[in-house]
Amino acid sequence: LAAYNEGKLSEGEVDYAGAMDLYQTAVALDKDNPEYLLAAGEMACTLADYSPAQEWLERLLEIRNGDNKDSMEVALAQHSLAAVHLCQGHFHVAEPLLHRSLALGKEDMGKDQAGLAASMNNLAGLYLEQRKYTEAASLYQRALRIQENALGKDHPVVSVTLNNLGVLYSKQGKYNDAEPFHKRALAIQRERLSKDHPEVASSLNNLAWLYEAQERYKEAVSLYQQCIAILEKAFPEGSPKLNIVQAHYTRVKAKMGLA
């Protein structure tokens, strides 16, 4: 319990590597504790360490199904495991998990509307990867309405869905439609989160990608630099997320003749 609580503190301070070590300790000492398994699994997913993430989340789901816990807890476990598979491109595995998570969430909608919206977001993300843009847009918009009603229009969770809508429009080449969503997401995060929070980095990266696509390279470079500075504080050296943004930054500089 002490390791888990210390992990929560480290996560709140955006020390993800430290939080991961502590959550892993908690799971090692109490391998059947669903709370510890969820924290360790989600943090491992954040750090793109998918093998242990999958192991821990599958164990959590096994426990929750065996305990016959309320459906929202099972939905949360399925949702988190689906996210692991989505990040690895295992869409055929993620899709049934997301559908089951969404179905269970609807049964218990009164208890956790935000959880239902999270499942909608992930299923929309799957459709986005499959280029099913109409289906993705419908789910993102429904998730946004639920989150705004349940949490308020300036909640950080709302900013995640706004970013997702921006990415959707960017992938369709609708850059003028995408930009307001990214800017609103960034404004919410800068107001409600710390300036070094990884969600801020995510918004900076998305907006930088948009500017790069529009050949607004000077603006893109500035945003990529800000994004990298945040990620270097939150993630360990060699993190896949950090490497990807650094590659984007290098690419834009090359386009400007600065490489």
PDB file of C-alpha atoms in Angstrom:
ATOM      1  CA  LEU A   1       0.000   0.000   0.000  1.00  0.00           C
ATOM      2  CA  ALA A   2       2.856   2.380   0.805  1.00  0.00           C
ATOM      3  CA  ALA A   3       4.440   1.706  -2.594  1.00  0.00           C
ATOM      4  CA  TYR A   4       1.105   2.239  -4.348  1.00  0.00           C
ATOM      5  CA  ASN A   5       0.451   5.523  -2.538  1.00  0.00           C
ATOM      6  CA  GLU A   6       3.973   6.735  -3.281  1.00  0.00           C
ATOM      7  CA  GLY A   7       3.380   5.768  -6.903  1.00  0.00           C
ATOM      8  CA  LYS A   8       0.264   7.912  -7.017  1.00  0.00           C
ATOM      9  CA  LEU A   9       2.256  10.844  -5.678  1.00  0.00           C
ATOM     10  CA  SER A  10       4.975  10.316  -8.286  1.00  0.00           C
ATOM     11  CA  GLU A  11       2.362  10.072 -11.032  1.00  0.00           C
ATOM     12  CA  GLY A  12       0.805  13.330  -9.830  1.00  0.00           C
ATOM     13  CA  GLU A  13       4.232  14.936 -10.028  1.00  0.00           C
ATOM     14  CA  VAL A  14       4.578  13.597 -13.596  1.00  0.00           C
ATOM     15  CA  ASP A  15       7.471  11.324 -12.640  1.00  0.00           C
ATOM     16  CA  TYR A  16       6.244   8.380 -14.674  1.00  0.00           C
ATOM     17  CA  ALA A  17       9.395   6.281 -14.432  1.00  0.00           C
ATOM     18  CA  GLY A  18       9.345   6.603 -10.646  1.00  0.00           C
ATOM     19  CA  ALA A  19       5.634   5.816 -10.493  1.00  0.00           C
ATOM     20  CA  MET A  20       6.163   2.700 -12.617  1.00  0.00           C
ATOM     21  CA  ASP A  21       8.843   1.372 -10.260  1.00  0.00           C
ATOM     22  CA  LEU A  22       6.564   1.879  -7.269  1.00  0.00           C
ATOM     23  CA  TYR A  23       3.476   0.340  -8.882  1.00  0.00           C
ATOM     24  CA  GLN A  24       5.552  -2.630  -9.953  1.00  0.00           C
ATOM     25  CA  THR A  25       6.697  -3.056  -6.343  1.00  0.00           C
ATOM     26  CA  ALA A  26       3.094  -2.929  -5.139  1.00  0.00           C
ATOM     27  CA  VAL A  27       2.039  -5.622  -7.628  1.00  0.00           C
ATOM     28  CA  ALA A  28       5.013  -7.804  -6.725  1.00  0.00           C
ATOM     29  CA  LEU A  29       3.993  -7.670  -3.052  1.00  0.00           C
ATOM     30  CA  ASP A  30       0.252  -8.126  -3.643  1.00  0.00           C
ATOM     31  CA  LYS A  31      -0.224  -9.662  -7.088  1.00  0.00           C
ATOM     32  CA  ASP A  32      -4.007 -10.074  -6.803  1.00  0.00           C
ATOM     33  CA  ASN A  33      -4.889  -6.522  -5.799  1.00  0.00           C
ATOM     34  CA  PRO A  34      -7.029  -5.095  -8.642  1.00  0.00           C
ATOM     35  CA  GLU A  35      -6.201  -1.491  -7.761  1.00  0.00           C
ATOM     36  CA  TYR A  36      -2.468  -2.105  -7.989  1.00  0.00           C
ATOM     37  CA  LEU A  37      -2.824  -4.126 -11.187  1.00  0.00           C
ATOM     38  CA  LEU A  38      -4.811  -1.341 -12.860  1.00  0.00           C
ATOM     39  CA  ALA A  39      -2.325   1.354 -11.859  1.00  0.00           C
ATOM     40  CA  ALA A  40       0.664  -0.705 -12.999  1.00  0.00           C
ATOM     41  CA  GLY A  41      -1.019  -1.759 -16.231  1.00  0.00           C
ATOM     42  CA  GLU A  42      -2.091   1.739 -17.219  1.00  0.00           C
ATOM     43  CA  MET A  43       1.308   3.241 -16.388  1.00  0.00           C
ATOM     44  CA  ALA A  44       3.119   0.532 -18.347  1.00  0.00           C
ATOM     45  CA  CYS A  45       0.846   1.338 -21.297  1.00  0.00           C
ATOM     46  CA  THR A  46       1.663   5.032 -20.945  1.00  0.00           C
ATOM     47  CA  LEU A  47       5.369   4.148 -21.068  1.00  0.00           C
ATOM     48  CA  ALA A  48       4.749   1.880 -24.100  1.00  0.00           C
ATOM     49  CA  ASP A  49       5.886  -1.200 -22.132  1.00  0.00           C
ATOM     50  CA  TYR A  50       3.077  -3.314 -23.499  1.00  0.00           C
ATOM     51  CA  SER A  51       4.016  -6.851 -22.454  1.00  0.00           C
ATOM     52  CA  PRO A  52       3.735  -6.317 -18.668  1.00  0.00           C
ATOM     53  CA  ALA A  53       0.795  -3.959 -19.225  1.00  0.00           C
ATOM     54  CA  GLN A  54      -1.109  -6.723 -20.976  1.00  0.00           C
ATOM     55  CA  GLU A  55      -0.162  -9.288 -18.322  1.00  0.00           C
ATOM     56  CA  TRP A  56      -1.317  -7.100 -15.442  1.00  0.00           C
ATOM     57  CA  LEU A  57      -4.543  -5.995 -17.084  1.00  0.00           C
ATOM     58  CA  GLU A  58      -5.477  -9.531 -18.136  1.00  0.00           C
ATOM     59  CA  ARG A  59      -4.927 -10.626 -14.541  1.00  0.00           C
ATOM     60  CA  LEU A  60      -7.132  -7.748 -13.351  1.00  0.00           C
ATOM     61  CA  LEU A  61      -9.891  -8.743 -15.764  1.00  0.00           C
ATOM     62  CA  GLU A  62      -9.647 -12.354 -14.628  1.00  0.00           C
ATOM     63  CA  ILE A  63     -10.073 -11.295 -11.002  1.00  0.00           C
ATOM     64  CA  ARG A  64     -12.944  -8.917 -11.702  1.00  0.00           C
ATOM     65  CA  ASN A  65     -14.839 -11.477 -13.763  1.00  0.00           C
ATOM     66  CA  GLY A  66     -14.269 -14.086 -11.074  1.00  0.00           C
ATOM     67  CA  ASP A  67     -15.470 -11.768  -8.326  1.00  0.00           C
ATOM     68  CA  ASN A  68     -18.600 -10.813 -10.312  1.00  0.00           C
ATOM     69  CA  LYS A  69     -17.894  -7.208  -9.501  1.00  0.00           C
ATOM     70  CA  ASP A  70     -20.196  -4.498 -10.820  1.00  0.00           C
ATOM     71  CA  SER A  71     -20.141  -4.094 -14.566  1.00  0.00           C
ATOM     72  CA  MET A  72     -18.416  -0.705 -14.609  1.00  0.00           C
ATOM     73  CA  GLU A  73     -15.280  -2.141 -13.004  1.00  0.00           C
ATOM     74  CA  VAL A  74     -15.178  -4.947 -15.572  1.00  0.00           C
ATOM     75  CA  ALA A  75     -15.773  -2.360 -18.308  1.00  0.00           C
ATOM     76  CA  LEU A  76     -12.828  -0.327 -17.035  1.00  0.00           C
ATOM     77  CA  ALA A  77     -10.546  -3.365 -17.105  1.00  0.00           C
ATOM     78  CA  GLN A  78     -11.629  -4.230 -20.652  1.00  0.00           C
ATOM     79  CA  HIS A  79     -11.204  -0.617 -21.711  1.00  0.00           C
ATOM     80  CA  SER A  80      -7.646  -0.456 -20.372  1.00  0.00           C
ATOM     81  CA  LEU A  81      -6.661  -3.780 -21.928  1.00  0.00           C
ATOM     82  CA  ALA A  82      -8.136  -2.684 -25.249  1.00  0.00           C
ATOM     83  CA  ALA A  83      -5.974   0.443 -25.096  1.00  0.00           C
ATOM     84  CA  VAL A  84      -2.868  -1.745 -24.804  1.00  0.00           C
ATOM     85  CA  HIS A  85      -3.857  -3.693 -27.912  1.00  0.00           C
ATOM     86  CA  LEU A  86      -4.784  -0.503 -29.796  1.00  0.00           C
ATOM     87  CA  CYS A  87      -1.350   0.974 -29.177  1.00  0.00           C
ATOM     88  CA  GLN A  88       0.223  -2.161 -30.653  1.00  0.00           C
ATOM     89  CA  GLY A  89      -2.070  -2.179 -33.685  1.00  0.00           C
ATOM     90  CA  HIS A  90      -3.881  -5.361 -32.578  1.00  0.00           C
ATOM     91  CA  PHE A  91      -7.217  -4.042 -33.794  1.00  0.00           C
ATOM     92  CA  HIS A  92      -8.890  -7.452 -34.121  1.00  0.00           C
ATOM     93  CA  VAL A  93      -8.221  -8.074 -30.410  1.00  0.00           C
ATOM     94  CA  ALA A  94      -9.097  -4.569 -29.246  1.00  0.00           C
ATOM     95  CA  GLU A  95     -12.427  -4.249 -31.057  1.00  0.00           C
ATOM     96  CA  PRO A  96     -14.425  -6.946 -29.171  1.00  0.00           C
ATOM     97  CA  LEU A  97     -13.005  -5.703 -25.868  1.00  0.00           C
ATOM     98  CA  LEU A  98     -14.134  -2.175 -26.679  1.00  0.00           C
ATOM     99  CA  HIS A  99     -17.602  -3.295 -27.710  1.00  0.00           C
ATOM    100  CA  ARG A 100     -18.013  -5.270 -24.470  1.00  0.00           C
ATOM    101  CA  SER A 101     -16.687  -2.370 -22.412  1.00  0.00           C
ATOM    102  CA  LEU A 102     -19.115   0.009 -24.101  1.00  0.00           C
ATOM    103  CA  ALA A 103     -22.057  -2.356 -23.603  1.00  0.00           C
ATOM    104  CA  LEU A 104     -21.292  -2.770 -19.894  1.00  0.00           C
ATOM    105  CA  GLY A 105     -20.787   0.964 -19.532  1.00  0.00           C
ATOM    106  CA  LYS A 106     -24.237   1.620 -20.983  1.00  0.00           C
ATOM    107  CA  GLU A 107     -25.778  -0.754 -18.436  1.00  0.00           C
ATOM    108  CA  ASP A 108     -24.169   1.220 -15.622  1.00  0.00           C
ATOM    109  CA  MET A 109     -24.253   4.637 -17.276  1.00  0.00           C
ATOM    110  CA  GLY A 110     -25.724   6.370 -14.235  1.00  0.00           C
ATOM    111  CA  LYS A 111     -22.701   5.423 -12.150  1.00  0.00           C
ATOM    112  CA  ASP A 112     -19.877   6.462 -14.464  1.00  0.00           C
ATOM    113  CA  GLN A 113     -20.748   8.503 -17.515  1.00  0.00           C
ATOM    114  CA  ALA A 114     -17.118   9.577 -17.897  1.00  0.00           C
ATOM    115  CA  GLY A 115     -16.087   5.923 -18.052  1.00  0.00           C
ATOM    116  CA  LEU A 116     -18.632   5.314 -20.789  1.00  0.00           C
ATOM    117  CA  ALA A 117     -17.255   8.266 -22.739  1.00  0.00           C
ATOM    118  CA  ALA A 118     -13.720   6.880 -22.373  1.00  0.00           C
ATOM    119  CA  SER A 119     -14.840   3.614 -23.963  1.00  0.00           C
ATOM    120  CA  MET A 120     -16.462   5.578 -26.791  1.00  0.00           C
ATOM    121  CA  ASN A 121     -13.203   7.458 -27.301  1.00  0.00           C
ATOM    122  CA  ASN A 122     -11.176   4.284 -27.633  1.00  0.00           C
ATOM    123  CA  LEU A 123     -13.651   2.644 -29.997  1.00  0.00           C
ATOM    124  CA  ALA A 124     -13.637   5.835 -32.066  1.00  0.00           C
ATOM    125  CA  GLY A 125      -9.843   5.642 -32.085  1.00  0.00           C
ATOM    126  CA  LEU A 126     -10.078   2.148 -33.543  1.00  0.00           C
ATOM    127  CA  TYR A 127     -12.443   3.373 -36.258  1.00  0.00           C
ATOM    128  CA  LEU A 128     -10.083   6.258 -36.955  1.00  0.00           C
ATOM    129  CA  GLU A 129      -7.202   3.840 -37.555  1.00  0.00           C
ATOM    130  CA  GLN A 130      -9.477   1.836 -39.866  1.00  0.00           C
ATOM    131  CA  ARG A 131     -10.403   5.054 -41.711  1.00  0.00           C
ATOM    132  CA  LYS A 132     -14.046   4.700 -40.729  1.00  0.00           C
ATOM    133  CA  TYR A 133     -14.243   8.456 -40.273  1.00  0.00           C
ATOM    134  CA  THR A 134     -18.025   8.820 -40.052  1.00  0.00           C
ATOM    135  CA  GLU A 135     -18.304   6.221 -37.294  1.00  0.00           C
ATOM    136  CA  ALA A 136     -15.347   7.742 -35.438  1.00  0.00           C
ATOM    137  CA  ALA A 137     -16.763  11.269 -35.615  1.00  0.00           C
ATOM    138  CA  SER A 138     -20.143  10.126 -34.284  1.00  0.00           C
ATOM    139  CA  LEU A 139     -18.573   8.423 -31.255  1.00  0.00           C
ATOM    140  CA  TYR A 140     -16.196  11.298 -30.485  1.00  0.00           C
ATOM    141  CA  GLN A 141     -19.076  13.777 -30.616  1.00  0.00           C
ATOM    142  CA  ARG A 142     -21.236  11.617 -28.352  1.00  0.00           C
ATOM    143  CA  ALA A 143     -18.339  11.218 -25.914  1.00  0.00           C
ATOM    144  CA  LEU A 144     -17.782  14.989 -25.922  1.00  0.00           C
ATOM    145  CA  ARG A 145     -21.442  15.686 -25.075  1.00  0.00           C
ATOM    146  CA  ILE A 146     -21.365  13.173 -22.210  1.00  0.00           C
ATOM    147  CA  GLN A 147     -18.132  14.585 -20.788  1.00  0.00           C
ATOM    148  CA  GLU A 148     -19.237  18.206 -21.021  1.00  0.00           C
ATOM    149  CA  ASN A 149     -22.515  17.385 -19.272  1.00  0.00           C
ATOM    150  CA  ALA A 150     -20.920  15.216 -16.587  1.00  0.00           C
ATOM    151  CA  LEU A 151     -17.678  17.110 -15.943  1.00  0.00           C
ATOM    152  CA  GLY A 152     -18.055  20.612 -17.381  1.00  0.00           C
ATOM    153  CA  LYS A 153     -16.793  22.121 -20.611  1.00  0.00           C
ATOM    154  CA  ASP A 154     -13.364  23.060 -19.243  1.00  0.00           C
ATOM    155  CA  HIS A 155     -12.440  19.728 -17.624  1.00  0.00           C
ATOM    156  CA  PRO A 156      -9.085  18.225 -18.687  1.00  0.00           C
ATOM    157  CA  VAL A 157     -10.822  14.999 -19.726  1.00  0.00           C
ATOM    158  CA  VAL A 158     -12.865  17.036 -22.220  1.00  0.00           C
ATOM    159  CA  SER A 159      -9.613  18.284 -23.751  1.00  0.00           C
ATOM    160  CA  VAL A 160      -8.623  14.715 -24.672  1.00  0.00           C
ATOM    161  CA  THR A 161     -11.769  14.269 -26.771  1.00  0.00           C
ATOM    162  CA  LEU A 162     -11.291  17.688 -28.333  1.00  0.00           C
ATOM    163  CA  ASN A 163      -7.795  16.633 -29.357  1.00  0.00           C
ATOM    164  CA  ASN A 164      -9.152  13.408 -30.798  1.00  0.00           C
ATOM    165  CA  LEU A 165     -11.643  15.311 -32.925  1.00  0.00           C
ATOM    166  CA  GLY A 166      -8.837  17.551 -34.124  1.00  0.00           C
ATOM    167  CA  VAL A 167      -6.768  14.529 -35.131  1.00  0.00           C
ATOM    168  CA  LEU A 168      -9.779  13.072 -36.947  1.00  0.00           C
ATOM    169  CA  TYR A 169     -10.231  16.203 -39.043  1.00  0.00           C
ATOM    170  CA  SER A 170      -6.481  16.492 -39.661  1.00  0.00           C
ATOM    171  CA  LYS A 171      -6.346  12.943 -41.026  1.00  0.00           C
ATOM    172  CA  GLN A 172      -9.117  13.917 -43.435  1.00  0.00           C
ATOM    173  CA  GLY A 173      -7.168  16.996 -44.522  1.00  0.00           C
ATOM    174  CA  LYS A 174      -9.727  19.328 -42.906  1.00  0.00           C
ATOM    175  CA  TYR A 175      -7.076  21.461 -41.258  1.00  0.00           C
ATOM    176  CA  ASN A 176      -9.216  24.559 -40.733  1.00  0.00           C
ATOM    177  CA  ASP A 177     -11.779  22.426 -38.902  1.00  0.00           C
ATOM    178  CA  ALA A 178      -9.097  20.694 -36.831  1.00  0.00           C
ATOM    179  CA  GLU A 179      -7.223  23.742 -35.540  1.00  0.00           C
ATOM    180  CA  PRO A 180      -9.948  25.140 -33.226  1.00  0.00           C
ATOM    181  CA  PHE A 181     -10.289  21.783 -31.470  1.00  0.00           C
ATOM    182  CA  HIS A 182      -6.548  21.564 -30.785  1.00  0.00           C
ATOM    183  CA  LYS A 183      -6.374  25.171 -29.626  1.00  0.00           C
ATOM    184  CA  ARG A 184      -9.342  24.751 -27.279  1.00  0.00           C
ATOM    185  CA  ALA A 185      -7.820  21.562 -25.860  1.00  0.00           C
ATOM    186  CA  LEU A 186      -4.498  23.296 -25.260  1.00  0.00           C
ATOM    187  CA  ALA A 187      -6.194  26.273 -23.603  1.00  0.00           C
ATOM    188  CA  ILE A 188      -8.074  23.989 -21.191  1.00  0.00           C
ATOM    189  CA  GLN A 189      -4.941  22.059 -20.295  1.00  0.00           C
ATOM    190  CA  ARG A 190      -2.848  25.159 -19.726  1.00  0.00           C
ATOM    191  CA  GLU A 191      -5.560  26.485 -17.440  1.00  0.00           C
ATOM    192  CA  ARG A 192      -6.328  23.287 -15.501  1.00  0.00           C
ATOM    193  CA  LEU A 193      -3.088  21.252 -15.592  1.00  0.00           C
ATOM    194  CA  SER A 194       0.538  21.979 -14.780  1.00  0.00           C
ATOM    195  CA  LYS A 195       2.541  23.488 -17.623  1.00  0.00           C
ATOM    196  CA  ASP A 196       4.710  20.353 -17.737  1.00  0.00           C
ATOM    197  CA  HIS A 197       1.860  17.833 -17.888  1.00  0.00           C
ATOM    198  CA  PRO A 198       2.159  15.217 -20.680  1.00  0.00           C
ATOM    199  CA  GLU A 199      -1.367  16.041 -21.881  1.00  0.00           C
ATOM    200  CA  VAL A 200      -0.089  19.538 -22.672  1.00  0.00           C
ATOM    201  CA  ALA A 201       2.704  17.904 -24.657  1.00  0.00           C
ATOM    202  CA  SER A 202       0.144  15.825 -26.543  1.00  0.00           C
ATOM    203  CA  SER A 203      -1.777  18.945 -27.556  1.00  0.00           C
ATOM    204  CA  LEU A 204       1.411  20.723 -28.586  1.00  0.00           C
ATOM    205  CA  ASN A 205       2.413  17.746 -30.702  1.00  0.00           C
ATOM    206  CA  ASN A 206      -0.986  17.537 -32.406  1.00  0.00           C
ATOM    207  CA  LEU A 207      -1.023  21.233 -33.207  1.00  0.00           C
ATOM    208  CA  ALA A 208       2.579  21.076 -34.431  1.00  0.00           C
ATOM    209  CA  TRP A 209       1.685  18.187 -36.754  1.00  0.00           C
ATOM    210  CA  LEU A 210      -1.211  20.256 -38.109  1.00  0.00           C
ATOM    211  CA  TYR A 211       1.049  23.246 -38.779  1.00  0.00           C
ATOM    212  CA  GLU A 212       3.612  20.973 -40.426  1.00  0.00           C
ATOM    213  CA  ALA A 213       0.923  19.620 -42.756  1.00  0.00           C
ATOM    214  CA  GLN A 214       0.038  23.220 -43.645  1.00  0.00           C
ATOM    215  CA  GLU A 215       3.742  24.007 -44.240  1.00  0.00           C
ATOM    216  CA  ARG A 216       3.724  26.445 -41.321  1.00  0.00           C
ATOM    217  CA  TYR A 217       7.130  25.096 -40.359  1.00  0.00           C
ATOM    218  CA  LYS A 218       8.331  27.884 -38.068  1.00  0.00           C
ATOM    219  CA  GLU A 219       5.256  27.504 -35.849  1.00  0.00           C
ATOM    220  CA  ALA A 220       5.568  23.712 -35.945  1.00  0.00           C
ATOM    221  CA  VAL A 221       9.228  23.768 -34.851  1.00  0.00           C
ATOM    222  CA  SER A 222       8.443  25.975 -31.872  1.00  0.00           C
ATOM    223  CA  LEU A 223       5.633  23.681 -30.712  1.00  0.00           C
ATOM    224  CA  TYR A 224       7.709  20.523 -31.174  1.00  0.00           C
ATOM    225  CA  GLN A 225      10.470  22.095 -29.060  1.00  0.00           C
ATOM    226  CA  GLN A 226       8.010  22.845 -26.257  1.00  0.00           C
ATOM    227  CA  CYS A 227       6.591  19.330 -26.500  1.00  0.00           C
ATOM    228  CA  ILE A 228      10.035  17.691 -26.292  1.00  0.00           C
ATOM    229  CA  ALA A 229      10.959  19.774 -23.234  1.00  0.00           C
ATOM    230  CA  ILE A 230       7.891  18.463 -21.400  1.00  0.00           C
ATOM    231  CA  LEU A 231       8.343  14.832 -22.444  1.00  0.00           C
ATOM    232  CA  GLU A 232      12.006  14.831 -21.400  1.00  0.00           C
ATOM    233  CA  LYS A 233      10.897  15.605 -17.839  1.00  0.00           C
ATOM    234  CA  ALA A 234       8.091  13.036 -17.680  1.00  0.00           C
ATOM    235  CA  PHE A 235       9.484  10.036 -19.572  1.00  0.00           C
ATOM    236  CA  PRO A 236      12.730   8.101 -19.273  1.00  0.00           C
ATOM    237  CA  GLU A 237      15.436   8.481 -21.916  1.00  0.00           C
ATOM    238  CA  GLY A 238      14.670   6.399 -24.979  1.00  0.00           C
ATOM    239  CA  SER A 239      10.890   6.482 -24.441  1.00  0.00           C
ATOM    240  CA  PRO A 240       9.039   5.683 -27.704  1.00  0.00           C
ATOM    241  CA  LYS A 241       6.791   8.726 -27.292  1.00  0.00           C
ATOM    242  CA  LEU A 242       9.775  11.021 -26.899  1.00  0.00           C
ATOM    243  CA  ASN A 243      11.588   9.407 -29.823  1.00  0.00           C
ATOM    244  CA  ILE A 244       8.587   9.911 -32.117  1.00  0.00           C
ATOM    245  CA  VAL A 245       8.282  13.625 -31.363  1.00  0.00           C
ATOM    246  CA  GLN A 246      12.034  14.119 -31.743  1.00  0.00           C
ATOM    247  CA  ALA A 247      11.800  12.467 -35.163  1.00  0.00           C
ATOM    248  CA  HIS A 248       8.989  14.856 -36.129  1.00  0.00           C
ATOM    249  CA  TYR A 249      11.084  17.807 -34.966  1.00  0.00           C
ATOM    250  CA  THR A 250      14.090  16.645 -36.994  1.00  0.00           C
ATOM    251  CA  ARG A 251      11.896  16.158 -40.060  1.00  0.00           C
ATOM    252  CA  VAL A 252      10.513  19.701 -39.912  1.00  0.00           C
ATOM    253  CA  LYS A 253      13.960  21.213 -39.443  1.00  0.00           C
ATOM    254  CA  ALA A 254      15.072  19.301 -42.530  1.00  0.00           C
ATOM    255  CA  LYS A 255      12.170  20.754 -44.482  1.00  0.00           C
ATOM    256  CA  MET A 256      13.333  24.208 -43.401  1.00  0.00           C
ATOM    257  CA  GLY A 257      16.902  23.441 -44.403  1.00  0.00           C
ATOM    258  CA  LEU A 258      18.075  23.562 -40.789  1.00  0.00           C
ATOM    259  CA  ALA A 259      19.147  19.930 -40.336  1.00  0.00           C
TER     260      ALA A 259
END
